[in-house]
Amino acid sequence: MTTIADTALASLDAEGRLLCPVFKGETKPGYFGFRGEIALKFAQQLSDEARPPEIRFDQVMIVAKAGEPTIPFLAGVALSLEHLKLLCEVLGDKLSPSGKYFFFAGNLDISRRYQIAYGGTTFWVLPLDEATVYNELRDLFNIDRGDLKKLDTAGKLQIVADAAAEFSEKFPEISFEEGLKIMGPIKIPENRPV
Protein backbone atom coordinates (compact mmCIF):
# COMPACT_ATOMS: atom_id res chain seq x y z
CA MET A 1 0.00 0.00 0.00
CA THR A 2 1.48 3.36 -1.06
CA THR A 3 1.43 6.03 1.65
CA ILE A 4 1.94 9.79 1.48
CA ALA A 5 5.32 9.33 3.22
CA ASP A 6 6.53 7.48 0.09
CA THR A 7 5.93 10.52 -2.15
CA ALA A 8 6.88 14.15 -2.80
CA LEU A 9 3.72 15.16 -0.90
CA ALA A 10 5.17 14.08 2.47
CA SER A 11 6.69 17.47 3.37
CA LEU A 12 3.54 19.37 2.34
CA ASP A 13 1.56 17.08 4.63
CA ALA A 14 4.07 17.54 7.48
CA GLU A 15 3.83 21.33 7.12
CA GLY A 16 0.04 21.14 7.43
CA ARG A 17 -0.50 22.51 3.92
CA LEU A 18 -2.83 19.77 2.62
CA LEU A 19 -6.25 20.88 3.87
CA CYS A 20 -9.90 19.80 3.55
CA PRO A 21 -9.19 16.44 1.91
CA VAL A 22 -12.00 15.09 -0.23
CA PHE A 23 -9.59 12.27 -1.04
CA LYS A 24 -6.15 11.40 0.34
CA GLY A 25 -4.88 7.92 -0.46
CA GLU A 26 -3.48 5.44 -2.94
CA THR A 27 -4.91 5.84 -6.45
CA LYS A 28 -3.26 2.69 -7.83
CA PRO A 29 -0.23 0.67 -6.68
CA GLY A 30 2.78 3.00 -6.46
CA TYR A 31 0.74 6.23 -6.69
CA PHE A 32 -0.76 8.51 -4.05
CA GLY A 33 -3.37 11.16 -4.72
CA PHE A 34 -4.88 14.15 -2.97
CA ARG A 35 -7.98 16.24 -3.62
CA GLY A 36 -8.64 19.26 -1.43
CA GLU A 37 -6.82 22.55 -0.77
CA ILE A 38 -3.19 23.60 -0.44
CA ALA A 39 -2.38 26.40 2.00
CA LEU A 40 -0.15 28.87 0.13
CA LYS A 41 0.06 31.50 2.87
CA PHE A 42 -0.83 30.78 6.46
CA ALA A 43 -2.74 33.31 8.56
CA GLN A 44 -0.93 34.68 11.59
CA GLN A 45 -1.80 32.50 14.57
CA LEU A 46 -2.62 33.95 17.93
CA SER A 47 -2.00 31.48 20.79
CA ASP A 48 -3.29 28.04 19.82
CA GLU A 49 -6.25 28.97 17.62
CA ALA A 50 -6.51 27.35 14.21
CA ARG A 51 -7.15 29.88 11.47
CA PRO A 52 -7.83 29.25 7.78
CA PRO A 53 -4.99 30.13 5.40
CA GLU A 54 -4.85 33.67 4.02
CA ILE A 55 -4.24 32.35 0.51
CA ARG A 56 -4.98 28.87 -0.76
CA PHE A 57 -5.01 26.82 -3.94
CA ASP A 58 -8.52 25.29 -4.18
CA GLN A 59 -10.09 22.27 -5.90
CA VAL A 60 -6.63 20.72 -5.96
CA MET A 61 -5.95 17.46 -7.74
CA ILE A 62 -2.49 15.91 -7.27
CA VAL A 63 -1.06 12.51 -8.04
CA ALA A 64 2.50 11.64 -6.98
CA LYS A 65 4.53 8.50 -7.65
CA ALA A 66 6.20 6.64 -4.79
CA GLY A 67 9.96 7.19 -4.63
CA GLU A 68 9.93 10.17 -7.01
CA PRO A 69 11.12 13.59 -5.70
CA THR A 70 8.75 15.56 -7.95
CA ILE A 71 5.00 15.80 -8.55
CA PRO A 72 4.05 14.75 -12.10
CA PHE A 73 0.47 16.12 -12.05
CA LEU A 74 -1.15 19.06 -10.29
CA ALA A 75 -4.26 21.11 -10.98
CA GLY A 76 -6.25 23.65 -8.98
CA VAL A 77 -7.70 27.13 -8.91
CA ALA A 78 -6.56 30.35 -7.24
CA LEU A 79 -8.37 33.67 -6.98
CA SER A 80 -5.55 35.43 -8.82
CA LEU A 81 -2.88 34.58 -11.38
CA GLU A 82 -0.34 36.28 -9.11
CA HIS A 83 -0.72 33.34 -6.67
CA LEU A 84 1.20 31.21 -9.17
CA LYS A 85 4.36 32.69 -7.63
CA LEU A 86 3.30 31.56 -4.13
CA LEU A 87 2.44 28.08 -5.42
CA CYS A 88 5.93 27.76 -6.93
CA GLU A 89 7.52 28.96 -3.68
CA VAL A 90 5.56 26.40 -1.65
CA LEU A 91 6.26 23.51 -4.04
CA GLY A 92 9.85 24.48 -4.87
CA ASP A 93 11.88 21.56 -6.16
CA LYS A 94 8.81 19.31 -6.21
CA LEU A 95 8.02 20.83 -9.62
CA SER A 96 9.50 19.05 -12.62
CA PRO A 97 10.26 20.46 -16.08
CA SER A 98 8.29 17.50 -17.48
CA GLY A 99 5.35 17.76 -15.04
CA LYS A 100 1.81 18.57 -16.18
CA TYR A 101 0.53 21.52 -14.14
CA PHE A 102 -2.82 23.25 -14.67
CA PHE A 103 -3.42 26.58 -12.93
CA PHE A 104 -6.94 27.97 -13.13
CA ALA A 105 -7.01 31.69 -12.30
CA GLY A 106 -10.21 33.37 -11.18
CA ASN A 107 -9.18 36.72 -12.63
CA LEU A 108 -8.37 35.77 -16.23
CA ASP A 109 -10.54 36.66 -19.21
CA ILE A 110 -12.88 33.71 -19.74
CA SER A 111 -11.87 33.43 -23.41
CA ARG A 112 -8.10 33.23 -22.81
CA ARG A 113 -5.69 30.34 -22.19
CA TYR A 114 -1.93 30.59 -21.82
CA GLN A 115 1.24 28.68 -21.12
CA ILE A 116 3.49 30.36 -18.60
CA ALA A 117 6.99 29.18 -17.77
CA TYR A 118 7.73 29.74 -14.09
CA GLY A 119 9.59 27.98 -11.27
CA GLY A 120 11.56 25.77 -13.65
CA THR A 121 8.48 24.34 -15.33
CA THR A 122 5.52 25.29 -17.53
CA PHE A 123 1.95 25.83 -16.40
CA TRP A 124 -1.17 25.62 -18.53
CA VAL A 125 -3.08 28.66 -17.26
CA LEU A 126 -6.82 28.78 -17.79
CA PRO A 127 -9.81 30.79 -16.58
CA LEU A 128 -12.44 29.19 -14.36
CA ASP A 129 -15.84 30.75 -14.45
CA GLU A 130 -18.67 28.56 -13.20
CA ALA A 131 -17.41 25.01 -13.64
CA THR A 132 -15.13 22.94 -11.42
CA VAL A 133 -11.47 22.11 -12.06
CA TYR A 134 -12.48 18.45 -12.37
CA ASN A 135 -15.11 19.16 -15.05
CA GLU A 136 -12.84 21.57 -16.93
CA LEU A 137 -10.04 18.99 -17.05
CA ARG A 138 -12.42 16.24 -18.09
CA ASP A 139 -13.50 18.42 -21.03
CA LEU A 140 -9.94 19.55 -21.83
CA PHE A 141 -8.69 15.95 -21.94
CA ASN A 142 -11.81 14.62 -23.74
CA ILE A 143 -12.52 12.05 -21.02
CA ASP A 144 -15.85 10.32 -21.61
CA ARG A 145 -18.20 10.50 -18.60
CA GLY A 146 -19.09 6.85 -19.18
CA ASP A 147 -15.45 5.88 -18.51
CA LEU A 148 -15.71 7.43 -15.04
CA LYS A 149 -19.17 6.34 -13.86
CA LYS A 150 -18.18 3.09 -12.18
CA LEU A 151 -14.93 4.42 -10.68
CA ASP A 152 -14.39 5.62 -7.13
CA THR A 153 -12.65 8.94 -6.33
CA ALA A 154 -9.19 7.32 -6.47
CA GLY A 155 -9.89 5.85 -9.90
CA LYS A 156 -11.28 9.11 -11.28
CA LEU A 157 -8.28 11.05 -10.00
CA GLN A 158 -5.86 8.58 -11.58
CA ILE A 159 -7.71 8.66 -14.94
CA VAL A 160 -7.43 12.48 -14.99
CA ALA A 161 -3.72 12.30 -14.05
CA ASP A 162 -3.05 9.70 -16.76
CA ALA A 163 -4.87 11.87 -19.33
CA ALA A 164 -2.81 14.90 -18.22
CA ALA A 165 0.39 12.93 -18.85
CA GLU A 166 -0.71 12.51 -22.49
CA PHE A 167 -1.87 16.11 -22.91
CA SER A 168 0.34 18.17 -25.23
CA GLU A 169 -1.90 20.93 -26.60
CA LYS A 170 -0.09 24.24 -26.95
CA PHE A 171 -1.55 27.52 -25.72
CA PRO A 172 -0.08 30.97 -26.49
CA GLU A 173 3.07 31.46 -24.42
CA ILE A 174 3.39 34.57 -22.26
CA SER A 175 5.64 35.50 -19.37
CA PHE A 176 4.36 35.65 -15.79
CA GLU A 177 4.92 39.42 -15.88
CA GLU A 178 2.79 39.75 -19.03
CA GLY A 179 0.11 37.67 -17.34
CA LEU A 180 0.07 40.02 -14.35
CA LYS A 181 -0.53 42.99 -16.70
CA ILE A 182 -3.56 41.44 -18.39
CA MET A 183 -5.28 39.85 -15.40
CA GLY A 184 -8.50 41.40 -14.18
CA PRO A 185 -9.70 42.18 -10.67
CA ILE A 186 -10.12 39.32 -8.20
CA LYS A 187 -13.68 38.03 -8.07
CA ILE A 188 -14.75 36.72 -4.69
CA PRO A 189 -16.37 33.31 -5.26
CA GLU A 190 -19.35 32.21 -3.28
CA ASN A 191 -19.78 28.62 -2.14
CA ARG A 192 -17.26 27.21 -4.59
CA PRO A 193 -16.98 23.40 -4.47
CA VAL A 194 -13.78 21.63 -3.48
PDB file of C-alpha atoms in Angstrom:
ATOM      1  CA  MET A   1       0.000   0.000   0.000  1.00  0.00           C
ATOM      2  CA  THR A   2       1.481   3.359  -1.062  1.00  0.00           C
ATOM      3  CA  THR A   3       1.426   6.033   1.654  1.00  0.00           C
ATOM      4  CA  ILE A   4       1.944   9.793   1.483  1.00  0.00           C
ATOM      5  CA  ALA A   5       5.316   9.331   3.216  1.00  0.00           C
ATOM      6  CA  ASP A   6       6.533   7.484   0.087  1.00  0.00           C
ATOM      7  CA  THR A   7       5.932  10.525  -2.145  1.00  0.00           C
ATOM      8  CA  ALA A   8       6.882  14.148  -2.797  1.00  0.00           C
ATOM      9  CA  LEU A   9       3.719  15.159  -0.903  1.00  0.00           C
ATOM     10  CA  ALA A  10       5.169  14.082   2.468  1.00  0.00           C
ATOM     11  CA  SER A  11       6.693  17.468   3.373  1.00  0.00           C
ATOM     12  CA  LEU A  12       3.539  19.373   2.338  1.00  0.00           C
ATOM     13  CA  ASP A  13       1.564  17.085   4.631  1.00  0.00           C
ATOM     14  CA  ALA A  14       4.069  17.536   7.477  1.00  0.00           C
ATOM     15  CA  GLU A  15       3.830  21.332   7.116  1.00  0.00           C
ATOM     16  CA  GLY A  16       0.038  21.139   7.428  1.00  0.00           C
ATOM     17  CA  ARG A  17      -0.503  22.511   3.923  1.00  0.00           C
ATOM     18  CA  LEU A  18      -2.834  19.766   2.622  1.00  0.00           C
ATOM     19  CA  LEU A  19      -6.252  20.881   3.866  1.00  0.00           C
ATOM     20  CA  CYS A  20      -9.902  19.800   3.549  1.00  0.00           C
ATOM     21  CA  PRO A  21      -9.190  16.443   1.908  1.00  0.00           C
ATOM     22  CA  VAL A  22     -12.000  15.088  -0.232  1.00  0.00           C
ATOM     23  CA  PHE A  23      -9.586  12.266  -1.038  1.00  0.00           C
ATOM     24  CA  LYS A  24      -6.154  11.396   0.344  1.00  0.00           C
ATOM     25  CA  GLY A  25      -4.877   7.924  -0.459  1.00  0.00           C
ATOM     26  CA  GLU A  26      -3.483   5.437  -2.937  1.00  0.00           C
ATOM     27  CA  THR A  27      -4.908   5.843  -6.448  1.00  0.00           C
ATOM     28  CA  LYS A  28      -3.259   2.695  -7.826  1.00  0.00           C
ATOM     29  CA  PRO A  29      -0.227   0.670  -6.682  1.00  0.00           C
ATOM     30  CA  GLY A  30       2.775   2.999  -6.455  1.00  0.00           C
ATOM     31  CA  TYR A  31       0.741   6.227  -6.688  1.00  0.00           C
ATOM     32  CA  PHE A  32      -0.758   8.505  -4.047  1.00  0.00           C
ATOM     33  CA  GLY A  33      -3.369  11.165  -4.724  1.00  0.00           C
ATOM     34  CA  PHE A  34      -4.883  14.149  -2.969  1.00  0.00           C
ATOM     35  CA  ARG A  35      -7.982  16.240  -3.625  1.00  0.00           C
ATOM     36  CA  GLY A  36      -8.637  19.257  -1.426  1.00  0.00           C
ATOM     37  CA  GLU A  37      -6.816  22.547  -0.771  1.00  0.00           C
ATOM     38  CA  ILE A  38      -3.186  23.598  -0.439  1.00  0.00           C
ATOM     39  CA  ALA A  39      -2.380  26.399   1.998  1.00  0.00           C
ATOM     40  CA  LEU A  40      -0.146  28.869   0.130  1.00  0.00           C
ATOM     41  CA  LYS A  41       0.065  31.500   2.873  1.00  0.00           C
ATOM     42  CA  PHE A  42      -0.832  30.776   6.464  1.00  0.00           C
ATOM     43  CA  ALA A  43      -2.738  33.305   8.561  1.00  0.00           C
ATOM     44  CA  GLN A  44      -0.927  34.679  11.586  1.00  0.00           C
ATOM     45  CA  GLN A  45      -1.796  32.502  14.571  1.00  0.00           C
ATOM     46  CA  LEU A  46      -2.624  33.945  17.934  1.00  0.00           C
ATOM     47  CA  SER A  47      -2.001  31.482  20.794  1.00  0.00           C
ATOM     48  CA  ASP A  48      -3.292  28.038  19.818  1.00  0.00           C
ATOM     49  CA  GLU A  49      -6.248  28.973  17.623  1.00  0.00           C
ATOM     50  CA  ALA A  50      -6.508  27.354  14.205  1.00  0.00           C
ATOM     51  CA  ARG A  51      -7.145  29.883  11.469  1.00  0.00           C
ATOM     52  CA  PRO A  52      -7.832  29.247   7.782  1.00  0.00           C
ATOM     53  CA  PRO A  53      -4.988  30.127   5.402  1.00  0.00           C
ATOM     54  CA  GLU A  54      -4.845  33.674   4.021  1.00  0.00           C
ATOM     55  CA  ILE A  55      -4.236  32.352   0.512  1.00  0.00           C
ATOM     56  CA  ARG A  56      -4.984  28.865  -0.755  1.00  0.00           C
ATOM     57  CA  PHE A  57      -5.008  26.815  -3.943  1.00  0.00           C
ATOM     58  CA  ASP A  58      -8.522  25.289  -4.185  1.00  0.00           C
ATOM     59  CA  GLN A  59     -10.088  22.266  -5.902  1.00  0.00           C
ATOM     60  CA  VAL A  60      -6.627  20.725  -5.960  1.00  0.00           C
ATOM     61  CA  MET A  61      -5.952  17.460  -7.744  1.00  0.00           C
ATOM     62  CA  ILE A  62      -2.491  15.910  -7.272  1.00  0.00           C
ATOM     63  CA  VAL A  63      -1.060  12.510  -8.040  1.00  0.00           C
ATOM     64  CA  ALA A  64       2.497  11.636  -6.985  1.00  0.00           C
ATOM     65  CA  LYS A  65       4.530   8.501  -7.652  1.00  0.00           C
ATOM     66  CA  ALA A  66       6.200   6.636  -4.795  1.00  0.00           C
ATOM     67  CA  GLY A  67       9.958   7.188  -4.633  1.00  0.00           C
ATOM     68  CA  GLU A  68       9.928  10.174  -7.009  1.00  0.00           C
ATOM     69  CA  PRO A  69      11.124  13.585  -5.701  1.00  0.00           C
ATOM     70  CA  THR A  70       8.750  15.564  -7.947  1.00  0.00           C
ATOM     71  CA  ILE A  71       5.005  15.797  -8.552  1.00  0.00           C
ATOM     72  CA  PRO A  72       4.046  14.747 -12.104  1.00  0.00           C
ATOM     73  CA  PHE A  73       0.470  16.117 -12.047  1.00  0.00           C
ATOM     74  CA  LEU A  74      -1.152  19.058 -10.293  1.00  0.00           C
ATOM     75  CA  ALA A  75      -4.259  21.114 -10.981  1.00  0.00           C
ATOM     76  CA  GLY A  76      -6.246  23.646  -8.985  1.00  0.00           C
ATOM     77  CA  VAL A  77      -7.703  27.133  -8.906  1.00  0.00           C
ATOM     78  CA  ALA A  78      -6.560  30.348  -7.243  1.00  0.00           C
ATOM     79  CA  LEU A  79      -8.369  33.671  -6.980  1.00  0.00           C
ATOM     80  CA  SER A  80      -5.548  35.428  -8.818  1.00  0.00           C
ATOM     81  CA  LEU A  81      -2.884  34.581 -11.375  1.00  0.00           C
ATOM     82  CA  GLU A  82      -0.342  36.278  -9.106  1.00  0.00           C
ATOM     83  CA  HIS A  83      -0.724  33.343  -6.665  1.00  0.00           C
ATOM     84  CA  LEU A  84       1.201  31.215  -9.168  1.00  0.00           C
ATOM     85  CA  LYS A  85       4.359  32.685  -7.627  1.00  0.00           C
ATOM     86  CA  LEU A  86       3.305  31.555  -4.127  1.00  0.00           C
ATOM     87  CA  LEU A  87       2.443  28.080  -5.416  1.00  0.00           C
ATOM     88  CA  CYS A  88       5.926  27.761  -6.931  1.00  0.00           C
ATOM     89  CA  GLU A  89       7.520  28.962  -3.683  1.00  0.00           C
ATOM     90  CA  VAL A  90       5.560  26.401  -1.653  1.00  0.00           C
ATOM     91  CA  LEU A  91       6.263  23.510  -4.040  1.00  0.00           C
ATOM     92  CA  GLY A  92       9.853  24.481  -4.871  1.00  0.00           C
ATOM     93  CA  ASP A  93      11.884  21.560  -6.160  1.00  0.00           C
ATOM     94  CA  LYS A  94       8.806  19.311  -6.207  1.00  0.00           C
ATOM     95  CA  LEU A  95       8.021  20.834  -9.618  1.00  0.00           C
ATOM     96  CA  SER A  96       9.499  19.047 -12.615  1.00  0.00           C
ATOM     97  CA  PRO A  97      10.262  20.456 -16.083  1.00  0.00           C
ATOM     98  CA  SER A  98       8.287  17.500 -17.479  1.00  0.00           C
ATOM     99  CA  GLY A  99       5.350  17.765 -15.042  1.00  0.00           C
ATOM    100  CA  LYS A 100       1.811  18.573 -16.177  1.00  0.00           C
ATOM    101  CA  TYR A 101       0.531  21.520 -14.141  1.00  0.00           C
ATOM    102  CA  PHE A 102      -2.821  23.252 -14.668  1.00  0.00           C
ATOM    103  CA  PHE A 103      -3.415  26.580 -12.927  1.00  0.00           C
ATOM    104  CA  PHE A 104      -6.939  27.971 -13.125  1.00  0.00           C
ATOM    105  CA  ALA A 105      -7.014  31.686 -12.298  1.00  0.00           C
ATOM    106  CA  GLY A 106     -10.214  33.369 -11.177  1.00  0.00           C
ATOM    107  CA  ASN A 107      -9.184  36.724 -12.633  1.00  0.00           C
ATOM    108  CA  LEU A 108      -8.373  35.765 -16.229  1.00  0.00           C
ATOM    109  CA  ASP A 109     -10.536  36.661 -19.206  1.00  0.00           C
ATOM    110  CA  ILE A 110     -12.878  33.712 -19.740  1.00  0.00           C
ATOM    111  CA  SER A 111     -11.866  33.427 -23.414  1.00  0.00           C
ATOM    112  CA  ARG A 112      -8.099  33.235 -22.809  1.00  0.00           C
ATOM    113  CA  ARG A 113      -5.694  30.344 -22.193  1.00  0.00           C
ATOM    114  CA  TYR A 114      -1.929  30.592 -21.822  1.00  0.00           C
ATOM    115  CA  GLN A 115       1.238  28.681 -21.124  1.00  0.00           C
ATOM    116  CA  ILE A 116       3.486  30.361 -18.595  1.00  0.00           C
ATOM    117  CA  ALA A 117       6.992  29.185 -17.771  1.00  0.00           C
ATOM    118  CA  TYR A 118       7.729  29.735 -14.088  1.00  0.00           C
ATOM    119  CA  GLY A 119       9.589  27.985 -11.275  1.00  0.00           C
ATOM    120  CA  GLY A 120      11.558  25.768 -13.653  1.00  0.00           C
ATOM    121  CA  THR A 121       8.480  24.342 -15.330  1.00  0.00           C
ATOM    122  CA  THR A 122       5.525  25.294 -17.534  1.00  0.00           C
ATOM    123  CA  PHE A 123       1.947  25.829 -16.402  1.00  0.00           C
ATOM    124  CA  TRP A 124      -1.168  25.619 -18.531  1.00  0.00           C
ATOM    125  CA  VAL A 125      -3.077  28.665 -17.263  1.00  0.00           C
ATOM    126  CA  LEU A 126      -6.823  28.777 -17.789  1.00  0.00           C
ATOM    127  CA  PRO A 127      -9.812  30.791 -16.580  1.00  0.00           C
ATOM    128  CA  LEU A 128     -12.436  29.187 -14.359  1.00  0.00           C
ATOM    129  CA  ASP A 129     -15.841  30.754 -14.452  1.00  0.00           C
ATOM    130  CA  GLU A 130     -18.674  28.562 -13.195  1.00  0.00           C
ATOM    131  CA  ALA A 131     -17.412  25.013 -13.641  1.00  0.00           C
ATOM    132  CA  THR A 132     -15.134  22.944 -11.423  1.00  0.00           C
ATOM    133  CA  VAL A 133     -11.470  22.113 -12.056  1.00  0.00           C
ATOM    134  CA  TYR A 134     -12.478  18.453 -12.370  1.00  0.00           C
ATOM    135  CA  ASN A 135     -15.108  19.156 -15.051  1.00  0.00           C
ATOM    136  CA  GLU A 136     -12.841  21.569 -16.928  1.00  0.00           C
ATOM    137  CA  LEU A 137     -10.037  18.989 -17.046  1.00  0.00           C
ATOM    138  CA  ARG A 138     -12.417  16.244 -18.090  1.00  0.00           C
ATOM    139  CA  ASP A 139     -13.498  18.419 -21.027  1.00  0.00           C
ATOM    140  CA  LEU A 140      -9.943  19.546 -21.826  1.00  0.00           C
ATOM    141  CA  PHE A 141      -8.686  15.948 -21.943  1.00  0.00           C
ATOM    142  CA  ASN A 142     -11.815  14.620 -23.737  1.00  0.00           C
ATOM    143  CA  ILE A 143     -12.524  12.045 -21.018  1.00  0.00           C
ATOM    144  CA  ASP A 144     -15.854  10.317 -21.607  1.00  0.00           C
ATOM    145  CA  ARG A 145     -18.204  10.500 -18.598  1.00  0.00           C
ATOM    146  CA  GLY A 146     -19.085   6.851 -19.179  1.00  0.00           C
ATOM    147  CA  ASP A 147     -15.453   5.876 -18.507  1.00  0.00           C
ATOM    148  CA  LEU A 148     -15.711   7.430 -15.039  1.00  0.00           C
ATOM    149  CA  LYS A 149     -19.168   6.338 -13.860  1.00  0.00           C
ATOM    150  CA  LYS A 150     -18.184   3.092 -12.179  1.00  0.00           C
ATOM    151  CA  LEU A 151     -14.935   4.415 -10.677  1.00  0.00           C
ATOM    152  CA  ASP A 152     -14.388   5.616  -7.126  1.00  0.00           C
ATOM    153  CA  THR A 153     -12.645   8.939  -6.331  1.00  0.00           C
ATOM    154  CA  ALA A 154      -9.193   7.317  -6.470  1.00  0.00           C
ATOM    155  CA  GLY A 155      -9.891   5.845  -9.902  1.00  0.00           C
ATOM    156  CA  LYS A 156     -11.284   9.110 -11.279  1.00  0.00           C
ATOM    157  CA  LEU A 157      -8.277  11.053 -10.001  1.00  0.00           C
ATOM    158  CA  GLN A 158      -5.863   8.575 -11.576  1.00  0.00           C
ATOM    159  CA  ILE A 159      -7.714   8.661 -14.942  1.00  0.00           C
ATOM    160  CA  VAL A 160      -7.426  12.481 -14.990  1.00  0.00           C
ATOM    161  CA  ALA A 161      -3.718  12.300 -14.050  1.00  0.00           C
ATOM    162  CA  ASP A 162      -3.053   9.703 -16.760  1.00  0.00           C
ATOM    163  CA  ALA A 163      -4.870  11.869 -19.326  1.00  0.00           C
ATOM    164  CA  ALA A 164      -2.813  14.896 -18.221  1.00  0.00           C
ATOM    165  CA  ALA A 165       0.390  12.928 -18.855  1.00  0.00           C
ATOM    166  CA  GLU A 166      -0.707  12.507 -22.486  1.00  0.00           C
ATOM    167  CA  PHE A 167      -1.867  16.113 -22.907  1.00  0.00           C
ATOM    168  CA  SER A 168       0.343  18.169 -25.226  1.00  0.00           C
ATOM    169  CA  GLU A 169      -1.905  20.925 -26.596  1.00  0.00           C
ATOM    170  CA  LYS A 170      -0.086  24.238 -26.954  1.00  0.00           C
ATOM    171  CA  PHE A 171      -1.546  27.518 -25.715  1.00  0.00           C
ATOM    172  CA  PRO A 172      -0.083  30.969 -26.492  1.00  0.00           C
ATOM    173  CA  GLU A 173       3.072  31.461 -24.425  1.00  0.00           C
ATOM    174  CA  ILE A 174       3.390  34.566 -22.265  1.00  0.00           C
ATOM    175  CA  SER A 175       5.636  35.498 -19.375  1.00  0.00           C
ATOM    176  CA  PHE A 176       4.358  35.646 -15.794  1.00  0.00           C
ATOM    177  CA  GLU A 177       4.916  39.421 -15.877  1.00  0.00           C
ATOM    178  CA  GLU A 178       2.789  39.746 -19.035  1.00  0.00           C
ATOM    179  CA  GLY A 179       0.109  37.675 -17.340  1.00  0.00           C
ATOM    180  CA  LEU A 180       0.069  40.024 -14.355  1.00  0.00           C
ATOM    181  CA  LYS A 181      -0.525  42.987 -16.695  1.00  0.00           C
ATOM    182  CA  ILE A 182      -3.560  41.437 -18.391  1.00  0.00           C
ATOM    183  CA  MET A 183      -5.280  39.846 -15.399  1.00  0.00           C
ATOM    184  CA  GLY A 184      -8.504  41.404 -14.181  1.00  0.00           C
ATOM    185  CA  PRO A 185      -9.702  42.175 -10.668  1.00  0.00           C
ATOM    186  CA  ILE A 186     -10.118  39.322  -8.196  1.00  0.00           C
ATOM    187  CA  LYS A 187     -13.676  38.032  -8.066  1.00  0.00           C
ATOM    188  CA  ILE A 188     -14.754  36.720  -4.692  1.00  0.00           C
ATOM    189  CA  PRO A 189     -16.371  33.313  -5.262  1.00  0.00           C
ATOM    190  CA  GLU A 190     -19.353  32.209  -3.277  1.00  0.00           C
ATOM    191  CA  ASN A 191     -19.784  28.618  -2.138  1.00  0.00           C
ATOM    192  CA  ARG A 192     -17.256  27.213  -4.592  1.00  0.00           C
ATOM    193  CA  PRO A 193     -16.978  23.401  -4.475  1.00  0.00           C
ATOM    194  CA  VAL A 194     -13.777  21.626  -3.481  1.00  0.00           C
TER     195      VAL A 194
END
